[in-house]
Amino acid sequence: LTPERYPVRRLPFSVVSEDDLAALEQVVPGRVITDPEDLEAPNLDWLRTVRGSSKVLLRPRTTQEVAHILRYCHERNLAVNPQGGNTGMVGGSTPVFDEIILSTALMNQVLSFHDVSGVLVCQAGCVLEALSQYVEERGFIMPLDLGAKGSCHIGGNVATNAGGLRFLRYGSLRGTVLGLEVVLADGAVLNCLTSLRKDNTGYDLKQLFIGSEGTLGVITAVSILCPPKPSAVNVAFLGCPGFAEVLQTFRTCRAMLGEILSAFEFMDAECMKLVRLHLGLSCPVQESPFYVLIETAGSGPGHDAEKLGCFLEQVLDSGLVTDGTLGSDERRIKMLWALRERITEALSRDGYVYKYDLSLPLDRLYDLVGDLRARLGPSAKHVVGYGHLGDGNLHLNVTAETFSASLLGALEPYVYEWTAGQRGSVSAEHGLGFKKKDVLGYSKPPEALQLMRQLKALLDPKGILNPYKMLPTHA
Ligand code: FAD
Ligand code: MLT
Ligand code: ZN
């Protein structure tokens, strides 16, 4: 898929030889995968939009093994593609050509958990859902949650600086990640795996690797702060007559729910149509142009229910909301969340997906969706808008039966120019990976790009780590 859609030339890295395979077999015995059938899935991204042709996948178990691998690849000038759960949305997790895939799948051990501070230290390949379960059994929750929880790895989450569904309440991984262990391109191990809340001893180096998408080092372990598990969780799923009402509902919600608000997500009617059509889910409220999912998380069930009740009365009486339903038991909460979380899956069943992940001023957050519907007309199958409204993050997605260069031409650079015109971000939370690397300039000044290149050259002088990703091809 890659060459036609995303023109790019292979850089002069070495090609993996039989001798290389023998040497790597010494490092990770029995865990050098070369069977073409086993390599199919890791060469293809979750959205099925980019495909690499790697002939080798390595499955290290320890940091020392990762260090050996990188030292060897660095010496031999072999390119390496770090891969976690392969759920990334921007083609960063799959090779572009024949890069060696370094999978963290077997690095799945919890190293420690402190049940007073809530600090979890674990290997990078732990699956997010498994970690959630582990800490929940101990009275805590992970500070992040996302629809891909069943497959994504914590190392991949940190490498992409994933936002997700709890961002509104617990903030960015840039705040909750306390320490990292990272193997650098030449195999050196950088152990900054501290569990301290406060540490102002010089530059905060871990921040360089959070959101670096595998281009500066391989994250091998993570220390992360987990909040206590709330004893009362409620979800309200509401229908709104227009986007202006969605915004007013958010405003009212913040004012009336305050400290117990833990999520404010929205989706439009087209999203509801798709989750119904492709996943068989049913809409729990009267059909509406927009739907809002509000979650509260607190410590007093009676207190939270009363607050939520007052809020609902207010938004229903004032006409901001036309219909709503509540969930407070686990089964119903999951059912309501599925409507929002599974939009990504429904879209991928609708055809080829053009995916945009934008940060925009709240007032203009939905304007582009209607604008594009008019601009694209019948050449698009569906144009939908959903996302983390509380974080100012719109997921704008366009589907079509198959990929079409002319539809892409109608979308880009239009979407990016429009976003830059609002001083928005062309990637709010998914990163740049391979597919968005050339649009970085819409959200960052040339001086920032130059500094990024200098940092890359300092940490990975041979450019072996995730080449063709994140940094623009042209200066
Ligand atoms: P991968 O996809 O394997 O890799 C992603 C990037 O990180 C690649 O560039 C890779 O090279 C690099 N990488 C992976 N592991 C390491 C490592 N150990 N060291 C260095 N680099 C590494 N994102 C959000 O922000 N918010 C959401 O709400 C959200 N929801 C999603 C829902 C679904 C259904 C799906 C499919 C994806 C969603 N995503 C979301 C995308 C998100 O980026 C990923 O789900 C997740 O953070 C990536 O983790 P992963 O382990 O799958 O990483
Ligand atoms: C989401 O919020 O559902 C994710 O970021 C995935 C997507 O954008 O589809
Ligand atoms: Zn998202």
Coordinates of C-alpha atoms and ligand atoms in Angstrom, one line a residue:
L1 CA 0.0 0.0 0.0
T2 CA 2.8 2.4 0.9
P3 CA 4.6 3.4 -2.3
E4 CA 1.5 4.6 -4.2
R5 CA -0.2 6.4 -1.4
Y6 CA 2.8 7.7 0.5
P7 CA 5.7 8.2 -1.7
V8 CA 9.0 7.7 0.2
R9 CA 12.4 6.3 -0.6
R10 CA 14.3 3.7 1.4
L11 CA 17.3 5.2 3.2
P12 CA 20.7 3.4 2.9
F13 CA 20.4 1.1 5.9
S14 CA 21.9 -2.4 5.8
V15 CA 19.7 -5.3 4.8
V16 CA 19.3 -8.1 7.4
S17 CA 21.6 -11.0 6.5
E18 CA 21.8 -14.6 7.5
D19 CA 24.7 -13.7 9.8
D20 CA 22.6 -11.0 11.4
L21 CA 19.8 -13.5 12.1
A22 CA 22.3 -15.9 13.7
A23 CA 23.7 -13.1 15.8
L24 CA 20.2 -11.9 16.9
E25 CA 19.3 -15.5 17.7
Q26 CA 22.1 -15.5 20.3
V27 CA 20.5 -12.5 21.9
V28 CA 16.9 -13.6 22.0
P29 CA 17.0 -17.4 21.4
G30 CA 13.8 -18.8 19.8
R31 CA 12.4 -15.3 19.6
V32 CA 13.6 -14.2 16.2
I33 CA 10.5 -14.4 14.1
T34 CA 10.9 -14.8 10.3
D35 CA 7.9 -16.9 9.2
P36 CA 6.1 -14.7 6.6
E37 CA 2.7 -15.7 8.0
D38 CA 3.6 -14.5 11.5
L39 CA 4.9 -11.2 10.0
E40 CA 1.7 -10.3 8.2
A41 CA -0.1 -8.7 11.1
P42 CA 2.8 -6.7 12.5
N43 CA 3.5 -5.3 9.1
L44 CA 0.0 -3.9 8.7
D45 CA -1.4 -1.0 10.8
W46 CA -4.7 -1.2 12.7
L47 CA -6.5 0.9 10.2
R48 CA -5.1 -1.2 7.3
T49 CA -3.8 1.9 5.5
V50 CA -0.1 1.3 5.5
R51 CA 1.9 -1.9 5.1
G52 CA 5.6 -2.6 5.6
S53 CA 7.7 -5.5 4.4
S54 CA 9.8 -6.4 7.4
K55 CA 11.3 -9.9 7.3
V56 CA 12.2 -10.0 11.0
L57 CA 10.4 -9.5 14.3
L58 CA 12.2 -9.7 17.6
R59 CA 10.6 -10.5 20.9
P60 CA 12.9 -9.5 23.8
R61 CA 11.8 -10.1 27.4
T62 CA 14.3 -7.9 29.3
T63 CA 15.8 -4.5 29.1
Q64 CA 19.3 -6.1 28.7
E65 CA 18.0 -7.9 25.6
V66 CA 16.7 -4.7 24.1
A67 CA 20.0 -3.1 24.8
H68 CA 21.9 -5.9 23.1
I69 CA 19.6 -5.7 20.1
L70 CA 20.0 -2.0 19.7
R71 CA 23.8 -2.1 20.2
Y72 CA 24.0 -4.7 17.4
C73 CA 21.6 -2.9 15.1
H74 CA 23.5 0.4 15.7
E75 CA 26.8 -1.1 14.8
R76 CA 25.4 -2.8 11.7
N77 CA 23.3 0.2 10.6
L78 CA 20.1 -1.8 10.7
A79 CA 16.8 0.2 11.1
V80 CA 14.5 -0.7 13.9
N81 CA 10.7 -0.2 14.4
P82 CA 9.6 -0.4 18.0
Q83 CA 6.1 -1.9 18.2
G84 CA 3.7 -2.2 21.1
G85 CA 0.0 -3.3 20.6
N86 CA 0.0 -1.9 17.0
T87 CA -3.1 0.1 17.6
G88 CA -1.6 3.4 16.6
M89 CA -3.7 5.6 14.2
V90 CA -0.9 7.3 12.2
G91 CA 1.1 4.5 10.7
G92 CA 3.9 4.9 13.3
S93 CA 3.9 1.3 14.6
T94 CA 4.5 -0.6 11.3
P95 CA 7.6 -0.6 9.2
V96 CA 7.7 1.4 6.0
F97 CA 10.3 -0.9 4.3
D98 CA 12.2 -3.7 5.9
E99 CA 13.0 -2.3 9.3
I100 CA 13.4 -4.9 12.0
I101 CA 10.2 -4.9 14.2
L102 CA 11.1 -4.9 17.9
S103 CA 8.0 -6.0 19.8
T104 CA 7.4 -5.4 23.5
A105 CA 4.8 -8.1 23.7
L106 CA 6.8 -10.3 26.0
M107 CA 7.9 -7.5 28.3
N108 CA 4.7 -7.7 30.3
Q109 CA 5.7 -7.9 34.0
V110 CA 4.6 -5.6 36.8
L111 CA 7.7 -4.7 38.6
S112 CA 6.2 -3.1 41.7
F113 CA 3.1 -1.4 43.1
H114 CA 2.9 0.8 46.2
D115 CA -0.6 0.7 47.7
V116 CA -0.2 4.0 49.6
S117 CA 1.3 6.2 46.9
G118 CA -0.4 4.4 44.0
V119 CA 2.8 4.2 42.0
L120 CA 2.9 1.4 39.6
V121 CA 6.2 0.3 38.0
C122 CA 6.0 -2.1 35.1
Q123 CA 7.6 -3.2 31.8
A124 CA 6.6 -1.4 28.7
G125 CA 4.7 -4.3 27.1
C126 CA 2.0 -4.6 29.8
V127 CA -1.4 -4.4 28.1
L128 CA -3.3 -1.4 29.5
E129 CA -6.4 -3.4 30.4
A130 CA -4.3 -5.9 32.3
L131 CA -2.8 -3.1 34.3
S132 CA -6.2 -1.6 34.9
Q133 CA -7.3 -4.9 36.3
Y134 CA -4.2 -5.3 38.4
V135 CA -4.5 -1.9 40.1
E136 CA -8.3 -2.1 40.5
E137 CA -7.9 -5.2 42.5
R138 CA -5.7 -3.0 44.8
G139 CA -8.2 -0.1 45.0
F140 CA -6.7 2.1 42.3
I141 CA -7.3 2.9 38.6
M142 CA -5.0 3.7 35.7
P143 CA -4.9 7.4 35.0
L144 CA -5.6 6.7 31.3
D145 CA -8.3 4.7 29.5
L146 CA -8.9 4.3 25.8
G147 CA -10.9 2.2 23.4
A148 CA -7.8 0.2 22.5
K149 CA -7.2 -0.8 26.1
G150 CA -7.4 -4.6 25.3
S151 CA -4.5 -4.5 22.9
C152 CA -2.4 -1.3 23.5
H153 CA 0.8 -1.5 25.6
I154 CA 1.7 1.1 28.3
G155 CA 5.0 1.7 26.5
G156 CA 3.0 2.5 23.3
N157 CA 0.7 4.8 25.3
V158 CA 3.7 6.7 26.6
A159 CA 5.5 6.7 23.3
T160 CA 2.4 8.3 21.7
N161 CA 1.5 10.4 24.8
A162 CA -2.0 9.0 24.4
G163 CA -4.8 11.2 25.7
G164 CA -8.0 9.1 25.9
L165 CA -11.1 9.1 28.0
R166 CA -9.8 10.2 31.4
F167 CA -7.6 13.1 30.3
L168 CA -10.2 15.7 31.4
R169 CA -9.9 14.4 35.0
Y170 CA -6.4 13.0 35.4
G171 CA -4.5 15.1 32.8
S172 CA -1.7 14.1 30.4
L173 CA 0.8 11.3 30.8
R174 CA 3.3 14.2 30.9
G175 CA 2.0 14.6 34.5
T176 CA 1.2 11.1 35.6
V177 CA 4.3 9.3 34.3
L178 CA 6.9 9.7 37.0
G179 CA 9.8 7.9 35.5
L180 CA 11.0 5.9 32.5
E181 CA 13.6 3.4 31.6
V182 CA 14.7 3.9 28.0
V183 CA 17.2 2.1 25.7
L184 CA 18.9 4.6 23.5
A185 CA 19.7 4.0 19.8
D186 CA 23.3 2.8 20.6
G187 CA 22.1 0.4 23.2
A188 CA 22.9 2.5 26.3
V189 CA 20.3 2.2 29.1
L190 CA 19.0 5.4 30.5
N191 CA 17.5 4.6 33.9
C192 CA 15.3 7.4 34.9
L193 CA 12.7 5.1 36.5
T194 CA 12.1 7.2 39.6
S195 CA 8.9 7.0 41.5
L196 CA 9.2 10.5 43.0
R197 CA 6.4 13.1 42.6
K198 CA 8.9 15.9 42.8
D199 CA 12.4 15.9 41.2
N200 CA 13.9 19.2 39.9
T201 CA 17.4 17.9 39.4
G202 CA 18.0 19.4 36.0
Y203 CA 16.2 18.7 32.7
D204 CA 13.2 16.4 32.9
L205 CA 14.6 14.0 30.4
K206 CA 11.7 11.5 30.5
Q207 CA 9.6 14.2 28.8
L208 CA 11.7 13.9 25.7
F209 CA 10.6 10.3 25.3
I210 CA 6.9 10.8 26.1
G211 CA 5.3 11.4 22.7
S212 CA 8.5 10.7 20.8
E213 CA 6.8 7.8 18.9
G214 CA 9.8 5.5 19.0
T215 CA 12.2 7.9 17.2
L216 CA 14.5 8.7 20.2
G217 CA 14.7 5.5 22.2
V218 CA 12.9 2.3 23.1
I219 CA 10.9 2.7 26.4
T220 CA 11.4 -0.5 28.4
A221 CA 9.8 0.4 31.7
V222 CA 7.3 2.9 33.1
S223 CA 6.6 4.3 36.5
I224 CA 3.2 5.8 36.7
L225 CA 0.9 7.4 39.3
C226 CA -2.5 5.8 39.7
P227 CA -5.4 7.6 41.3
P228 CA -7.6 5.9 43.9
K229 CA -10.5 4.0 42.5
P230 CA -13.6 6.1 42.9
S231 CA -16.4 4.4 44.9
A232 CA -19.2 6.0 43.0
V233 CA -19.3 6.2 39.2
N234 CA -22.3 7.4 37.1
V235 CA -22.7 7.8 33.4
A236 CA -25.3 10.1 31.8
F237 CA -26.0 9.7 28.1
L238 CA -27.8 12.7 26.7
G239 CA -29.3 13.9 23.4
C240 CA -28.8 17.5 22.4
P241 CA -30.6 19.4 19.7
G242 CA -27.5 21.3 18.3
F243 CA -23.8 21.9 18.9
A244 CA -24.4 25.2 20.6
E245 CA -26.5 23.2 23.2
V246 CA -23.6 20.7 23.5
L247 CA -21.3 23.5 24.5
Q248 CA -23.8 25.0 26.9
T249 CA -24.3 21.6 28.5
F250 CA -20.6 21.4 29.0
R251 CA -20.5 24.8 30.6
T252 CA -23.4 23.9 32.9
C253 CA -21.8 20.5 33.7
R254 CA -18.6 22.1 34.8
A255 CA -20.4 24.6 36.9
M256 CA -22.7 22.1 38.6
L257 CA -20.7 18.9 38.8
G258 CA -17.3 20.5 39.4
E259 CA -14.9 18.1 41.1
I260 CA -16.8 14.9 40.3
L261 CA -16.8 15.3 36.6
S262 CA -14.5 12.7 35.0
A263 CA -15.4 12.7 31.3
F264 CA -17.3 14.8 28.8
E265 CA -17.4 13.1 25.4
F266 CA -19.6 13.9 22.3
M267 CA -20.7 12.2 19.1
D268 CA -22.9 13.3 16.3
A269 CA -25.9 11.5 14.8
E270 CA -23.8 10.0 12.0
C271 CA -21.6 8.2 14.6
M272 CA -24.7 6.8 16.2
K273 CA -25.9 5.6 12.8
L274 CA -22.6 3.8 12.2
V275 CA -22.4 2.0 15.6
R276 CA -25.9 0.8 15.0
L277 CA -25.3 -0.3 11.4
H278 CA -22.0 -2.0 11.9
L279 CA -22.0 -3.1 15.5
G280 CA -25.7 -3.6 16.1
L281 CA -25.7 -1.2 19.1
S282 CA -28.9 0.6 19.9
C283 CA -29.4 4.2 20.8
P284 CA -30.6 4.5 24.4
V285 CA -32.3 7.9 24.0
Q286 CA -34.5 9.7 21.5
E287 CA -32.7 10.3 18.2
S288 CA -30.9 13.6 18.3
P289 CA -28.4 15.5 16.2
F290 CA -25.8 15.2 19.0
Y291 CA -25.1 12.9 21.9
V292 CA -23.1 13.6 25.0
L293 CA -21.6 11.1 27.4
I294 CA -20.9 12.5 30.9
E295 CA -19.1 10.5 33.6
T296 CA -18.9 11.4 37.2
A297 CA -16.4 9.7 39.6
G298 CA -16.5 10.5 43.3
S299 CA -16.5 9.0 46.8
G300 CA -20.0 9.6 48.0
P301 CA -22.7 7.7 46.0
G302 CA -25.6 9.8 47.5
H303 CA -23.8 13.1 47.1
D304 CA -22.9 12.4 43.4
A305 CA -26.4 11.1 42.5
E306 CA -28.0 14.2 44.0
K307 CA -25.6 16.5 42.1
L308 CA -26.2 14.7 38.9
G309 CA -29.9 14.7 39.4
C310 CA -29.9 18.6 39.8
F311 CA -27.7 19.0 36.8
L312 CA -30.1 16.8 34.6
E313 CA -33.1 18.7 35.8
Q314 CA -31.5 21.9 34.9
V315 CA -30.4 20.9 31.4
L316 CA -33.7 19.2 30.6
D317 CA -35.8 22.1 31.8
S318 CA -33.7 24.6 29.9
G319 CA -34.0 22.6 26.6
L320 CA -30.2 22.1 26.3
V321 CA -30.9 18.4 26.4
T322 CA -33.9 16.7 24.9
D323 CA -33.6 13.2 26.4
G324 CA -31.2 11.3 28.7
T325 CA -30.5 8.1 30.4
L326 CA -28.4 7.2 33.4
G327 CA -26.2 4.3 34.3
S328 CA -24.6 3.5 37.7
D329 CA -24.1 -0.2 37.7
E330 CA -21.1 -1.7 35.8
R331 CA -23.0 -3.4 33.1
R332 CA -25.0 -0.3 32.1
I333 CA -22.0 2.0 32.4
K334 CA -20.1 -0.3 30.0
M335 CA -23.0 -0.4 27.6
L336 CA -23.3 3.4 27.5
W337 CA -19.5 3.8 27.1
A338 CA -19.4 1.3 24.2
L339 CA -21.5 3.7 22.1
R340 CA -18.7 6.2 22.2
E341 CA -15.6 3.9 22.5
R342 CA -16.5 1.7 19.6
I343 CA -17.0 4.5 17.0
T344 CA -13.5 3.8 15.8
E345 CA -14.3 0.2 15.1
A346 CA -17.6 1.0 13.4
L347 CA -15.8 3.5 11.1
S348 CA -13.2 0.9 10.1
R349 CA -16.0 -1.4 9.0
D350 CA -17.5 1.4 6.9
G351 CA -14.7 1.4 4.4
Y352 CA -11.5 3.4 3.9
V353 CA -11.1 5.9 6.8
Y354 CA -9.5 9.3 6.4
K355 CA -8.8 10.2 10.0
Y356 CA -8.1 13.6 11.5
D357 CA -7.5 14.3 15.2
L358 CA -7.6 18.0 15.8
S359 CA -7.3 20.4 18.7
L360 CA -9.6 23.4 18.1
P361 CA -11.1 26.3 20.0
L362 CA -14.4 24.9 21.5
D363 CA -16.5 27.5 19.7
R364 CA -15.3 26.3 16.3
L365 CA -14.9 22.6 17.2
Y366 CA -17.7 21.3 15.0
D367 CA -17.7 23.8 12.2
L368 CA -15.4 21.9 10.0
V369 CA -17.6 18.8 10.0
G370 CA -20.5 20.6 8.3
D371 CA -18.2 22.5 6.1
L372 CA -16.7 19.2 4.8
R373 CA -20.1 17.6 4.2
A374 CA -20.9 20.4 1.9
R375 CA -17.4 20.4 0.3
L376 CA -17.2 16.7 -0.3
G377 CA -20.8 15.9 -1.3
P378 CA -21.5 12.4 -2.4
S379 CA -17.8 11.6 -2.9
A380 CA -17.7 10.8 0.8
K381 CA -19.7 8.0 2.3
H382 CA -19.8 9.5 5.8
V383 CA -18.4 12.6 7.4
V384 CA -18.5 12.3 11.2
G385 CA -17.4 14.2 14.2
Y386 CA -16.9 12.9 17.8
G387 CA -14.3 13.2 20.5
H388 CA -13.1 14.5 23.8
L389 CA -15.0 17.7 23.9
G390 CA -13.9 18.5 27.4
D391 CA -10.3 18.6 26.0
G392 CA -11.1 20.6 22.9
N393 CA -10.3 17.5 20.8
L394 CA -12.3 16.8 17.6
H395 CA -12.0 13.4 15.9
L396 CA -13.1 14.2 12.3
N397 CA -13.4 11.1 10.2
V398 CA -14.4 10.7 6.5
T399 CA -15.2 7.3 5.0
A400 CA -15.4 6.1 1.4
E401 CA -15.7 2.6 -0.2
T402 CA -12.1 2.6 -1.1
F403 CA -9.1 4.9 -1.0
S404 CA -9.3 7.7 -3.6
A405 CA -6.6 10.2 -4.4
S406 CA -9.1 12.8 -5.5
L407 CA -11.0 12.6 -2.2
L408 CA -7.7 12.9 -0.4
G409 CA -6.9 15.9 -2.5
A410 CA -10.2 17.5 -1.5
L411 CA -9.4 16.9 2.2
E412 CA -5.7 17.8 2.3
P413 CA -4.3 20.4 2.8
Y414 CA -7.7 21.9 3.3
V415 CA -8.3 20.4 6.8
Y416 CA -4.8 21.3 7.9
E417 CA -5.0 24.9 6.6
W418 CA -8.4 25.3 8.3
T419 CA -7.0 24.0 11.5
A420 CA -3.8 26.2 11.3
G421 CA -6.2 29.2 10.6
Q422 CA -7.7 28.5 14.1
R423 CA -4.3 28.1 15.6
G424 CA -5.3 24.5 16.3
S425 CA -3.2 21.4 16.4
V426 CA -3.1 18.9 13.5
S427 CA -2.6 16.1 15.9
A428 CA -4.2 16.4 19.3
E429 CA -3.4 13.0 20.7
H430 CA -2.6 10.4 18.0
G431 CA 0.9 11.8 17.0
L432 CA 2.4 12.1 13.6
G433 CA 3.9 8.7 12.8
F434 CA 4.3 8.1 9.1
K435 CA 1.1 9.5 7.8
K436 CA 1.1 12.9 9.4
K437 CA 4.8 13.7 9.5
D438 CA 4.8 16.2 6.7
V439 CA 2.1 18.3 8.3
L440 CA 4.0 19.1 11.4
G441 CA 4.7 22.6 10.1
Y442 CA 1.0 23.5 10.3
S443 CA 1.3 23.4 14.1
K444 CA 5.0 24.2 14.9
P445 CA 7.3 27.0 13.8
P446 CA 10.4 26.3 11.7
E447 CA 12.6 26.9 14.8
A448 CA 10.8 24.1 16.6
L449 CA 11.3 21.7 13.7
Q450 CA 15.0 22.6 13.6
L451 CA 15.4 21.8 17.3
M452 CA 13.5 18.5 16.9
R453 CA 16.0 17.5 14.1
Q454 CA 18.9 18.5 16.3
L455 CA 17.6 16.4 19.2
K456 CA 17.0 13.4 16.8
A457 CA 20.6 13.8 15.5
L458 CA 22.0 13.9 19.1
L459 CA 20.1 10.9 20.4
D460 CA 20.1 8.8 17.2
P461 CA 22.9 10.0 14.9
K462 CA 22.5 7.1 12.5
G463 CA 18.7 7.6 12.3
I464 CA 18.0 3.9 12.9
L465 CA 15.1 4.3 15.2
N466 CA 11.7 4.4 13.5
P467 CA 13.0 6.1 10.3
Y468 CA 10.5 7.9 8.0
K469 CA 8.4 8.8 11.1
M470 CA 7.4 12.0 12.9
L471 CA 10.0 14.3 11.4
P472 CA 9.0 15.8 8.0
T473 CA 10.8 14.4 4.9
H474 CA 11.7 17.9 3.7
A475 CA 13.2 20.7 5.7
Ligands
FAD1 P1 1.8 1.0 18.8 O1 0.6 1.3 17.9 O2 2.4 -0.3 18.7 O3 2.9 2.1 18.5 C1 2.6 3.5 18.5 C2 3.9 4.3 18.3 O4 4.7 4.2 19.5 C3 4.8 3.9 17.2 O5 5.4 5.0 16.7 C4 5.8 2.9 17.9 O6 7.0 2.9 17.2 C5 5.9 3.6 19.2 N1 6.2 2.7 20.3 C6 5.4 1.6 20.8 N2 6.0 1.1 21.8 C7 7.2 1.7 22.1 C8 8.2 1.6 23.1 N3 8.1 0.7 24.0 N4 9.2 2.5 23.0 C9 9.3 3.4 22.1 N5 8.3 3.6 21.1 C10 7.3 2.7 21.1 N6 -5.2 7.3 21.2 C11 -5.4 8.3 22.1 O7 -4.6 9.2 22.3 N7 -6.7 8.5 22.7 C12 -7.7 7.6 22.5 O8 -8.8 7.7 23.0 C13 -7.4 6.5 21.6 N8 -8.3 5.5 21.4 C14 -8.1 4.5 20.5 C15 -9.1 3.6 20.3 C16 -8.9 2.6 19.4 C17 -10.0 1.6 19.1 C18 -7.7 2.5 18.7 C19 -7.4 1.3 17.7 C20 -6.6 3.4 18.9 C21 -6.8 4.4 19.8 N9 -5.9 5.4 20.1 C22 -6.1 6.4 21.0 C23 -4.6 5.4 19.4 C24 -3.4 5.2 20.3 O9 -2.2 5.9 19.9 C25 -3.0 3.9 20.7 O10 -4.2 3.1 20.9 C26 -2.0 3.6 21.8 O11 -1.6 4.7 22.5 C27 -0.8 3.0 21.1 O12 -0.3 2.0 21.9 P2 0.3 0.7 21.2 O13 0.9 -0.1 22.3 O14 -0.7 0.0 20.4 O15 1.5 1.3 20.3
MLT2 C1 -11.1 7.9 20.2 O1 -11.2 8.8 20.9 O2 -12.1 7.1 20.0 C2 -9.7 7.5 19.6 O3 -8.8 8.6 19.7 C3 -9.7 6.8 18.3 C4 -10.3 7.6 17.2 O4 -10.0 8.7 17.0 O5 -11.0 7.0 16.4
ZN3 ZN -9.5 10.1 21.0

